[in-house]
PDB file of C-alpha atoms in Angstrom:
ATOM      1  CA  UNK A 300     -18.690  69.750 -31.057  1.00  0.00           C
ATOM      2  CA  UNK A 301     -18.259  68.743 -34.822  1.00  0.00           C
ATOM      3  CA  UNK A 302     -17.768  65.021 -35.694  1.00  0.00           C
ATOM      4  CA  UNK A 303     -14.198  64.623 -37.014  1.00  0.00           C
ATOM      5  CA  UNK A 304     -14.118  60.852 -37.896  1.00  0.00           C
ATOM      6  CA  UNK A 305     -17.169  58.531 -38.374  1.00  0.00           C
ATOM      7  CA  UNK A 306     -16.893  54.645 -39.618  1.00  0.00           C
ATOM      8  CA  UNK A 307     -19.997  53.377 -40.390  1.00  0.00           C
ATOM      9  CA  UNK A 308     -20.117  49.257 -40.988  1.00  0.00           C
ATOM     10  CA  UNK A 309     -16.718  48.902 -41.939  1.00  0.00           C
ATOM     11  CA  UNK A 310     -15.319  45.725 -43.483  1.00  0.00           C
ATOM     12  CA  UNK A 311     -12.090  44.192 -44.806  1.00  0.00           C
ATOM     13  CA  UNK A 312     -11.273  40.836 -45.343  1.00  0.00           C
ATOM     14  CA  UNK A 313      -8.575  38.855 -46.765  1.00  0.00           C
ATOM     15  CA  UNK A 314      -9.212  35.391 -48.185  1.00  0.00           C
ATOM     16  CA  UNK A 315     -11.293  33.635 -46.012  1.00  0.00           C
ATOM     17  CA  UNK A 316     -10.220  36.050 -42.687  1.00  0.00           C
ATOM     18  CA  UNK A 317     -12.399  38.982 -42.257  1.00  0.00           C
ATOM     19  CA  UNK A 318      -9.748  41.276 -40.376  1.00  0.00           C
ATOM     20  CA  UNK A 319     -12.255  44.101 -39.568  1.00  0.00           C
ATOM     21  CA  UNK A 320     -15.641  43.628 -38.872  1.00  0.00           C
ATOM     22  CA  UNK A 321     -18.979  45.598 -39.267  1.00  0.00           C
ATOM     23  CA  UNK A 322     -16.676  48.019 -37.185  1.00  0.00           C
ATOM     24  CA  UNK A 323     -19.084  51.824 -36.553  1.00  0.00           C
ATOM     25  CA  UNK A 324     -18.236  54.474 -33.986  1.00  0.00           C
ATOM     26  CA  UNK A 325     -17.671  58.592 -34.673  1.00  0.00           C
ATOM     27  CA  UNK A 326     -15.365  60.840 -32.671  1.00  0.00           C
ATOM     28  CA  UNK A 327     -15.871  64.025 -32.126  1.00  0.00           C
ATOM     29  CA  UNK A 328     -13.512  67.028 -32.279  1.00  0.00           C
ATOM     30  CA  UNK A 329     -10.696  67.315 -29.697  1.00  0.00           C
ATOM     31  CA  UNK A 330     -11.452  63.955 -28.266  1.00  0.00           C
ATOM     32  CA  UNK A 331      -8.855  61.328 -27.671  1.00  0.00           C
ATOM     33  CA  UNK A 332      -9.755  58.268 -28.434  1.00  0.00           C
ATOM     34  CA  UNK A 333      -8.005  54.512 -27.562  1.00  0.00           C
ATOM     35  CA  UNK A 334      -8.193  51.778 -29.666  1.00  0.00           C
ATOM     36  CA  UNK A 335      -7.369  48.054 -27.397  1.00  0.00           C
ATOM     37  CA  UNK A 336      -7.299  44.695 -28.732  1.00  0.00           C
ATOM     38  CA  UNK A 337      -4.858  41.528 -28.537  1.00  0.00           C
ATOM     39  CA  UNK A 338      -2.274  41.183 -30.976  1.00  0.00           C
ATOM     40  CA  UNK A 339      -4.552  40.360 -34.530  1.00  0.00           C
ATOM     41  CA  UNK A 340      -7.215  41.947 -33.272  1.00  0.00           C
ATOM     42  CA  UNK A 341      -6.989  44.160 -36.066  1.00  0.00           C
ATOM     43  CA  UNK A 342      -5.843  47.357 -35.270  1.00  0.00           C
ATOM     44  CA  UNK A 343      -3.681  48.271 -37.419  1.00  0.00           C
ATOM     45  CA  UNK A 344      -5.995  47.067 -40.468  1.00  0.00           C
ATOM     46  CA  UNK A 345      -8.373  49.773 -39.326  1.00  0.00           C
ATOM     47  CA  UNK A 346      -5.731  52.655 -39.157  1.00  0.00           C
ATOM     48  CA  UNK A 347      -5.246  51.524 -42.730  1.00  0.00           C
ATOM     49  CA  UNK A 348      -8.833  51.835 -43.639  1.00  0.00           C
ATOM     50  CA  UNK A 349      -8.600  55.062 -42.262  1.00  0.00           C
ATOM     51  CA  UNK A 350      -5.309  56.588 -43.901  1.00  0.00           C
ATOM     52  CA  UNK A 351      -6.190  54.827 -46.818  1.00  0.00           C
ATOM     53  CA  UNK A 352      -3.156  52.229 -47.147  1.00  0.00           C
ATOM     54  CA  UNK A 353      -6.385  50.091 -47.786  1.00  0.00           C
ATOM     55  CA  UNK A 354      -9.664  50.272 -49.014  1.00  0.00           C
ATOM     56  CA  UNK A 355     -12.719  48.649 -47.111  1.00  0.00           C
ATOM     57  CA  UNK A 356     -14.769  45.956 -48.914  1.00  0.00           C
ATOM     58  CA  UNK A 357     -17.869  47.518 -47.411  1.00  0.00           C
ATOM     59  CA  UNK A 358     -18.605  50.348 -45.262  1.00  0.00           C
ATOM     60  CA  UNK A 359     -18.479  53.688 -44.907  1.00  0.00           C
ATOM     61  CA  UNK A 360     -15.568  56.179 -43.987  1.00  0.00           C
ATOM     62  CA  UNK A 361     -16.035  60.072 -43.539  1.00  0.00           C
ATOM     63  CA  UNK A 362     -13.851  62.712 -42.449  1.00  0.00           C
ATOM     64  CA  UNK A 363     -14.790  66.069 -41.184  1.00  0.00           C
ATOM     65  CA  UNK A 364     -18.379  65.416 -42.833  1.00  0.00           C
ATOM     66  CA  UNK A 365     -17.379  63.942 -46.018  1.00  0.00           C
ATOM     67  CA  UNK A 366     -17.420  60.676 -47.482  1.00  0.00           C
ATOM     68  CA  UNK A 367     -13.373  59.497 -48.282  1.00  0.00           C
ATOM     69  CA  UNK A 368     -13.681  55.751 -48.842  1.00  0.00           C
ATOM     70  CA  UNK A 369     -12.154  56.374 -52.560  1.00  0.00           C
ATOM     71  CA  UNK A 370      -9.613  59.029 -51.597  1.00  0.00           C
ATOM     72  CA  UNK A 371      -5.974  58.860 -52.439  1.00  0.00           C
ATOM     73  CA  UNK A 372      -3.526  58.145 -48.645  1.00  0.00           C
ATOM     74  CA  UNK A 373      -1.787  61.301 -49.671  1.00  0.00           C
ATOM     75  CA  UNK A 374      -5.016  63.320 -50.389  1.00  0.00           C
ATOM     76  CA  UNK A 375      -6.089  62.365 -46.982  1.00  0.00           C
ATOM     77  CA  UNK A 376      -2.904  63.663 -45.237  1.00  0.00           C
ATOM     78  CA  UNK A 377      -2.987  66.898 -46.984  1.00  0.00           C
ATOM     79  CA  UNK A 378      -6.825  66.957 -46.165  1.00  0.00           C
ATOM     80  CA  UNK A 379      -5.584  66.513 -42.923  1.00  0.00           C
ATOM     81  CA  UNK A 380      -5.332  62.741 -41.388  1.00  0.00           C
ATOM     82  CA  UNK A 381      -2.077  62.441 -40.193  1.00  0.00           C
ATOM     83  CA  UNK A 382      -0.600  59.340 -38.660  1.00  0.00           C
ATOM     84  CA  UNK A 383       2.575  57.791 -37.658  1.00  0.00           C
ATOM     85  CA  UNK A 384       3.618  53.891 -37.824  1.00  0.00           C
ATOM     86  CA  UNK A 385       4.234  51.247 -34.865  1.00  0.00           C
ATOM     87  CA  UNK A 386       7.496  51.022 -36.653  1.00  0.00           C
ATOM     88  CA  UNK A 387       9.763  54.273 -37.046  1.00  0.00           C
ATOM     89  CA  UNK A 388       9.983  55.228 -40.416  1.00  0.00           C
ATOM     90  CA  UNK A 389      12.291  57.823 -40.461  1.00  0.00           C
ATOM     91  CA  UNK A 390      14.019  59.028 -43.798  1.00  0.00           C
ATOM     92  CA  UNK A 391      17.155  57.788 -42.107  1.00  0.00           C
ATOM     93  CA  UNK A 392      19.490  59.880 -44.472  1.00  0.00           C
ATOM     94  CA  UNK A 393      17.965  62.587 -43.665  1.00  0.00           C
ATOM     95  CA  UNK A 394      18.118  65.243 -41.227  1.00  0.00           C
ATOM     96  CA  UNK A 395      15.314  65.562 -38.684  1.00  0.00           C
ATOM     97  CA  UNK A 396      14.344  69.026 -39.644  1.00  0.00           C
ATOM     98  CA  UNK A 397      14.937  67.925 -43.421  1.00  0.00           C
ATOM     99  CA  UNK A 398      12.293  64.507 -42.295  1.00  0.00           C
ATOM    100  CA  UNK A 399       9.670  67.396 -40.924  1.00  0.00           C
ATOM    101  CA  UNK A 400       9.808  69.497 -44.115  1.00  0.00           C
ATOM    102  CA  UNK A 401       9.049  66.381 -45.872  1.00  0.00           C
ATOM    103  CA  UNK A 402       5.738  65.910 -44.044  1.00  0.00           C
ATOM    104  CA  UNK A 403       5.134  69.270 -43.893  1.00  0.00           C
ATOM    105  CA  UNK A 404       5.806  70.374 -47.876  1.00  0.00           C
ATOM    106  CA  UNK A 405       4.674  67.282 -49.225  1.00  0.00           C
ATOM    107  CA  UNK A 406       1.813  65.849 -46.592  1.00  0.00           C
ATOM    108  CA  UNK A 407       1.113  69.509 -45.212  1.00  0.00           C
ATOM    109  CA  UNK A 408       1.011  71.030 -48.763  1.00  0.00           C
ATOM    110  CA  UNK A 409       2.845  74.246 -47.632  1.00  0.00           C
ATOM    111  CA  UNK A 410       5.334  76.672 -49.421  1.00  0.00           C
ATOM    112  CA  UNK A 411       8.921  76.492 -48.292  1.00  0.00           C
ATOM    113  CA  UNK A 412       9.347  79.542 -46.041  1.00  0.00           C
ATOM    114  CA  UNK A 413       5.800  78.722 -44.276  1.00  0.00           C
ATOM    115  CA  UNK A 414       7.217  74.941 -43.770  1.00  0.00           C
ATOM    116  CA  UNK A 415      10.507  75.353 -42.323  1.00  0.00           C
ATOM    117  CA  UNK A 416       8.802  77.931 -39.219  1.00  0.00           C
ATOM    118  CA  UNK A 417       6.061  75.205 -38.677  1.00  0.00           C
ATOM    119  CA  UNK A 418       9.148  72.744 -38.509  1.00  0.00           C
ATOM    120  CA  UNK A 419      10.967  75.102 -36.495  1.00  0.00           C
ATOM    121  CA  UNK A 420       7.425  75.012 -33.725  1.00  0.00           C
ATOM    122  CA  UNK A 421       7.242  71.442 -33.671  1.00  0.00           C
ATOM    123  CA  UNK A 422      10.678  70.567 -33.178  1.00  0.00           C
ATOM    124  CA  UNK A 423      10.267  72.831 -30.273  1.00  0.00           C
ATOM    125  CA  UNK A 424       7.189  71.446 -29.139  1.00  0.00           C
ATOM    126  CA  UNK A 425       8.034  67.566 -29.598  1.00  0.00           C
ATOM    127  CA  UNK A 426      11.933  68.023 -28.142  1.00  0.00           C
ATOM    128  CA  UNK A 427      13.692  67.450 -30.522  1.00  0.00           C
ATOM    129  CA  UNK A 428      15.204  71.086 -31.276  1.00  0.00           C
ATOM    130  CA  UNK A 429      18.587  69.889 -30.127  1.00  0.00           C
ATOM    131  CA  UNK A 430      18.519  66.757 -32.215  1.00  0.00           C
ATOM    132  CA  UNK A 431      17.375  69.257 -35.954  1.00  0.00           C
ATOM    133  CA  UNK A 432      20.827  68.429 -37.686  1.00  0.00           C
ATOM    134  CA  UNK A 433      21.406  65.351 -36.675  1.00  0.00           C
ATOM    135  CA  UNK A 434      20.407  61.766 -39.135  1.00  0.00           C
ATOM    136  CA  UNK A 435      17.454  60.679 -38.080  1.00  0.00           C
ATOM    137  CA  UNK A 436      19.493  56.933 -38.599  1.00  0.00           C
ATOM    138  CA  UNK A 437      21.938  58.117 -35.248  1.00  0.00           C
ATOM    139  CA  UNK A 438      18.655  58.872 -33.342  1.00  0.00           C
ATOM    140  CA  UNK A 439      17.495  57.112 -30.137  1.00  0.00           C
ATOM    141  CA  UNK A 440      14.439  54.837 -30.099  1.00  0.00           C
ATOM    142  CA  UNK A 441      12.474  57.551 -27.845  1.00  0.00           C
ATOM    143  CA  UNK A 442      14.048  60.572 -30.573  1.00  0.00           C
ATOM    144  CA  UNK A 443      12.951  58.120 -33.394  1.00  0.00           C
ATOM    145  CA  UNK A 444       9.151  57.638 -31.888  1.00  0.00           C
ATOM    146  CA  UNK A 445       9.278  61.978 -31.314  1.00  0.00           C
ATOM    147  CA  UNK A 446      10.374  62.159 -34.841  1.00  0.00           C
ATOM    148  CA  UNK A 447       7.142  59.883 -36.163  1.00  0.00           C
ATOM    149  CA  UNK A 448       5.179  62.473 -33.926  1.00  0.00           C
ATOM    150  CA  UNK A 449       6.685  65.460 -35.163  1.00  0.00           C
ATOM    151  CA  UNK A 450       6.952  64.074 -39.052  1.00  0.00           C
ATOM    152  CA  UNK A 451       3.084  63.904 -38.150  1.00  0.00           C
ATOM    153  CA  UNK A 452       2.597  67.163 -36.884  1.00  0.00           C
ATOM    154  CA  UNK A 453       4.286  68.829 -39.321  1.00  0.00           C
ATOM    155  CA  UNK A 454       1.242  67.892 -42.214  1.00  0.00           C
ATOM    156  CA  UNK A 455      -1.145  70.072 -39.621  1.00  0.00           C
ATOM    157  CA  UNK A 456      -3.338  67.238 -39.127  1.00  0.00           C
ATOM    158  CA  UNK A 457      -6.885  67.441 -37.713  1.00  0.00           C
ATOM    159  CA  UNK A 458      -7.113  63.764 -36.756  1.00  0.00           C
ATOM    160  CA  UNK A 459      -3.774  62.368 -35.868  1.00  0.00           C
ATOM    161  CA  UNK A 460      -3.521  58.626 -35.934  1.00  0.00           C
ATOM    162  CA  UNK A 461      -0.965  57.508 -33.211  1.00  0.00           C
ATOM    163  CA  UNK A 462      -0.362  53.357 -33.614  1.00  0.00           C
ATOM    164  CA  UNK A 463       1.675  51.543 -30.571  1.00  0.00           C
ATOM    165  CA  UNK A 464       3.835  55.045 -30.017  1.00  0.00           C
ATOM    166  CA  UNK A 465       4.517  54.064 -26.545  1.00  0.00           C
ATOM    167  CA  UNK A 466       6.347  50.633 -27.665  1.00  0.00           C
ATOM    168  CA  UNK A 467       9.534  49.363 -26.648  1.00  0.00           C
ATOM    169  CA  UNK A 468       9.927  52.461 -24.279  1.00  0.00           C
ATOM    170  CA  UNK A 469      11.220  52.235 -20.781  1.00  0.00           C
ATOM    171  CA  UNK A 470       9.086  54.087 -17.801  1.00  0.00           C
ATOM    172  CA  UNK A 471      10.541  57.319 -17.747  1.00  0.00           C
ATOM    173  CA  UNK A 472      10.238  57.440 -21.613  1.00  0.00           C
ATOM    174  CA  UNK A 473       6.720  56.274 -21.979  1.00  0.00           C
ATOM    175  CA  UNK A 474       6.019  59.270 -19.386  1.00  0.00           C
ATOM    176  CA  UNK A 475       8.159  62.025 -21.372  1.00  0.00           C
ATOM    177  CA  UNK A 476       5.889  60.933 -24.590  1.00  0.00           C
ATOM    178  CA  UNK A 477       2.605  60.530 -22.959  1.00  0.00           C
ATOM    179  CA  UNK A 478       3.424  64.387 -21.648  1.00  0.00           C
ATOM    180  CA  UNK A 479       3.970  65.282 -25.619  1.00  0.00           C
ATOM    181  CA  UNK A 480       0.787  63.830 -26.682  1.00  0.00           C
ATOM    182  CA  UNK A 481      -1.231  65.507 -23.909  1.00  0.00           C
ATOM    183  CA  UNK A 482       0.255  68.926 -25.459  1.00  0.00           C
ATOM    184  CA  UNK A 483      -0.980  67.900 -29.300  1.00  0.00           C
ATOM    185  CA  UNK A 484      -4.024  67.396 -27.496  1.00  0.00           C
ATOM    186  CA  UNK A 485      -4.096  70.317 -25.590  1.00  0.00           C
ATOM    187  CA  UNK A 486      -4.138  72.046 -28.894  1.00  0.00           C
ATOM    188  CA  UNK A 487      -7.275  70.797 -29.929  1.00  0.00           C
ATOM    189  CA  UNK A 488      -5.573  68.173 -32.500  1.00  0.00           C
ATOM    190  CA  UNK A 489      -8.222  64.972 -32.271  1.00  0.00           C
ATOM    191  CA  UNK A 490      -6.262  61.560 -31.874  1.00  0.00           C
ATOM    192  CA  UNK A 491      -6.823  58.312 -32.511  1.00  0.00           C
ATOM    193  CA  UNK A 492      -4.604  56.097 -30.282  1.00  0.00           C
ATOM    194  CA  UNK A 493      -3.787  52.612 -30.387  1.00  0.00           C
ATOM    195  CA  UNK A 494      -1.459  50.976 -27.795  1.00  0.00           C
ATOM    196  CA  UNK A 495      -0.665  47.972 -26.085  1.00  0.00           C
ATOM    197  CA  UNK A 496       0.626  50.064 -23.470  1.00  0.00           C
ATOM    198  CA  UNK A 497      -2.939  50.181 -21.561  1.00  0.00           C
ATOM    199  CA  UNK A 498      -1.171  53.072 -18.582  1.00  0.00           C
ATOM    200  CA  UNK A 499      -0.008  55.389 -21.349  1.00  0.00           C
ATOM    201  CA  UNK A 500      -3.053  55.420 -23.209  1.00  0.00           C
ATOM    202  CA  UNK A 501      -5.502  55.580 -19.794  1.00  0.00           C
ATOM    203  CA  UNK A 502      -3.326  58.445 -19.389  1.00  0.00           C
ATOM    204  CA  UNK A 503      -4.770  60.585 -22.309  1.00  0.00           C
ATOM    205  CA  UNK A 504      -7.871  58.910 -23.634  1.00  0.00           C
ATOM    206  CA  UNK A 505     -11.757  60.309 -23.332  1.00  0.00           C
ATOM    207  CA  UNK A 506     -12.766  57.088 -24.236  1.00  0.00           C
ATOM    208  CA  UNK A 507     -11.772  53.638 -25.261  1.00  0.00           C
ATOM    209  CA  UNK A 508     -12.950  51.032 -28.096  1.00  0.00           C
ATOM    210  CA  UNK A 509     -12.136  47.034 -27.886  1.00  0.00           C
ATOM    211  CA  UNK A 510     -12.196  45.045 -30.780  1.00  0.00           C
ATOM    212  CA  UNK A 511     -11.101  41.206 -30.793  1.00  0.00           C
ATOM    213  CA  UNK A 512     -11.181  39.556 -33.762  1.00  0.00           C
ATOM    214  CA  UNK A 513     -11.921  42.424 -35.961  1.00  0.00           C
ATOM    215  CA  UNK A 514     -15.337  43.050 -33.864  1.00  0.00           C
ATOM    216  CA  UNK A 515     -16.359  45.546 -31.484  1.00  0.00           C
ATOM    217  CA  UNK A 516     -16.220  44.284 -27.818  1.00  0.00           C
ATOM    218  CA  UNK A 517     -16.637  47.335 -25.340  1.00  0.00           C
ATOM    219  CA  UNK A 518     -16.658  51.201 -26.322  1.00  0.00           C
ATOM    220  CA  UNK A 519     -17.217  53.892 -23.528  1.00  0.00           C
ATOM    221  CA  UNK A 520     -15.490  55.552 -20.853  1.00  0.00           C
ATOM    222  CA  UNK A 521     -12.079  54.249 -19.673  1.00  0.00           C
ATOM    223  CA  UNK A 522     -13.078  52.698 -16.264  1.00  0.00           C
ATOM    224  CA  UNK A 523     -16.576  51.244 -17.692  1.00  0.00           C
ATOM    225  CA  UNK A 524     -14.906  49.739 -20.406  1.00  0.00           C
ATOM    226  CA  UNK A 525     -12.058  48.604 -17.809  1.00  0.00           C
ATOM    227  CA  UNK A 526     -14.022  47.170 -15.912  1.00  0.00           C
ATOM    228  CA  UNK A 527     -16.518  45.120 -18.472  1.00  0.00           C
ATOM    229  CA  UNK A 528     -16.214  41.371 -17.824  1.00  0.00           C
ATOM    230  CA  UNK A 529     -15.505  40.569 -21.545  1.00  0.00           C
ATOM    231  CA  UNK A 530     -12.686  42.940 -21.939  1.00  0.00           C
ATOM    232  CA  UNK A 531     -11.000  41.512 -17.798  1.00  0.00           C
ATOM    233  CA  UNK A 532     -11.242  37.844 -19.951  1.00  0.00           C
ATOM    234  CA  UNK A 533     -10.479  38.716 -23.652  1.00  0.00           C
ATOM    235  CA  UNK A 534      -7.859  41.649 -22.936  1.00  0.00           C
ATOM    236  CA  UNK A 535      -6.541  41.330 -20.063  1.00  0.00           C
ATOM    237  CA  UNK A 536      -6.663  37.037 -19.458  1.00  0.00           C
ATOM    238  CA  UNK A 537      -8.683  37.653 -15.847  1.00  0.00           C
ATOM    239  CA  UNK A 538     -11.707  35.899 -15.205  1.00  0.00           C
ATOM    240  CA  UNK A 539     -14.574  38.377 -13.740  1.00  0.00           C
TER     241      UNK A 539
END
């Protein structure tokens, strides 16, 4: 196994609030791996740090071996970090097929002809074949959350960044996405997964990292890190 993502020390901070702190950990190809935290925690900061929405003010970020901490977001998708958002951003007068061959000529880098069939799979793969022609403004929140995935998937990414997909989904839903993402992984795509929806992503994930407060609380296995005291009275409000 190759490691796909490494942070080493990372730091952000805005004003007088560091949002992300000293944060280190490396993931390894194929692996899915959860991100936890309360709401602030700073989550979403590091998915930044790693698409490169924002730059660190220390620390180190490599992908696939190589150091990216000054590379462009877009570079880094066509490189091949993909990543949807906690809030749908669909091109909403747009086609879905016409949103995927977006991400896939413009994130993926590809030529026409070689985008559309890729569209064409992922549709197919993600569900959303019968929805292809359809606005992605008319679309459901569930078709809206399979379009981020599939607007994802179409820039062939290596490392897929997934942030609060599950959200706002009823049961059933939550358990017709959390059936898509085991396929992406299935296909040896490495995720990153952050969700307040702790069933969804015990679901999927080899392991699991806690931060609170920008820090690192508990990393390891899902039922050791569970099961750690800090994480029952941070996380989850139980006393051990």
């Amino acid at each position: 196994m190759s490691c796909v993502l490494r942070l080493t020390d990372v730091s952000k901070r805005y004003g007088a609030l560091k949002v992300t702190d000293n944060i280190s950990f490396a993931i390894e190809q194929g692996e899915t791996y959860g991100i936890l935290g309360p709401n602030g925690a700073g989550k979403t900061t590091l998915f930044n740090l790693i698409s490169g929405d924002t730059r660190p003010d220390t620390g180190a970020i490599e992908f696939d071996g190589a150091d990216i901490g000054t590379l462009a977001p877009h570079r880094r998708c066509i490189a091949g970090i993909g990543r949807s958002y906690q809030v749908p951003r669909p091109f909403g007068g747009m086609t879905v097929f016409e949103n995927l061959m977006v991400g896939a000529t413009f994130g993926g880098a590809l030529k026409e002809r070689e985008a559309a069939g890729l569209c064409i799979d992922v549709l197919e793969r993600t569900g959303l074949k019968r929805r292809a022609n359809q606005l992605a403004s008319t679309l459901t929140l569930l078709d809206r959350k399979r379009l981020e995935l599939a607007r994802a998937l179409a820039t062939r990414p290596k490392l897929l960044l997934l942030d609060e997909i599950a959200g706002g989904l009823t049961e059933p839903e939550t358990h017709e996405l959390v059936d898509e993402i085991r396929r992406v992984k299935e296909q040896g795509v490495t995720i990153v997964w952050i969700e307040h929806v702790v069933h969804a992503l015990l679901a999927v994930a080899d392991r699991l990292l806690v931060i609170h407060f920008g820090k690192h609380l508990a990393e390891g296995s899902p039922a050791a890190v569970m099961d750690d005291p800090e994480v029952k009275r941070v996380y989850l409000g139980l006393e051990a």
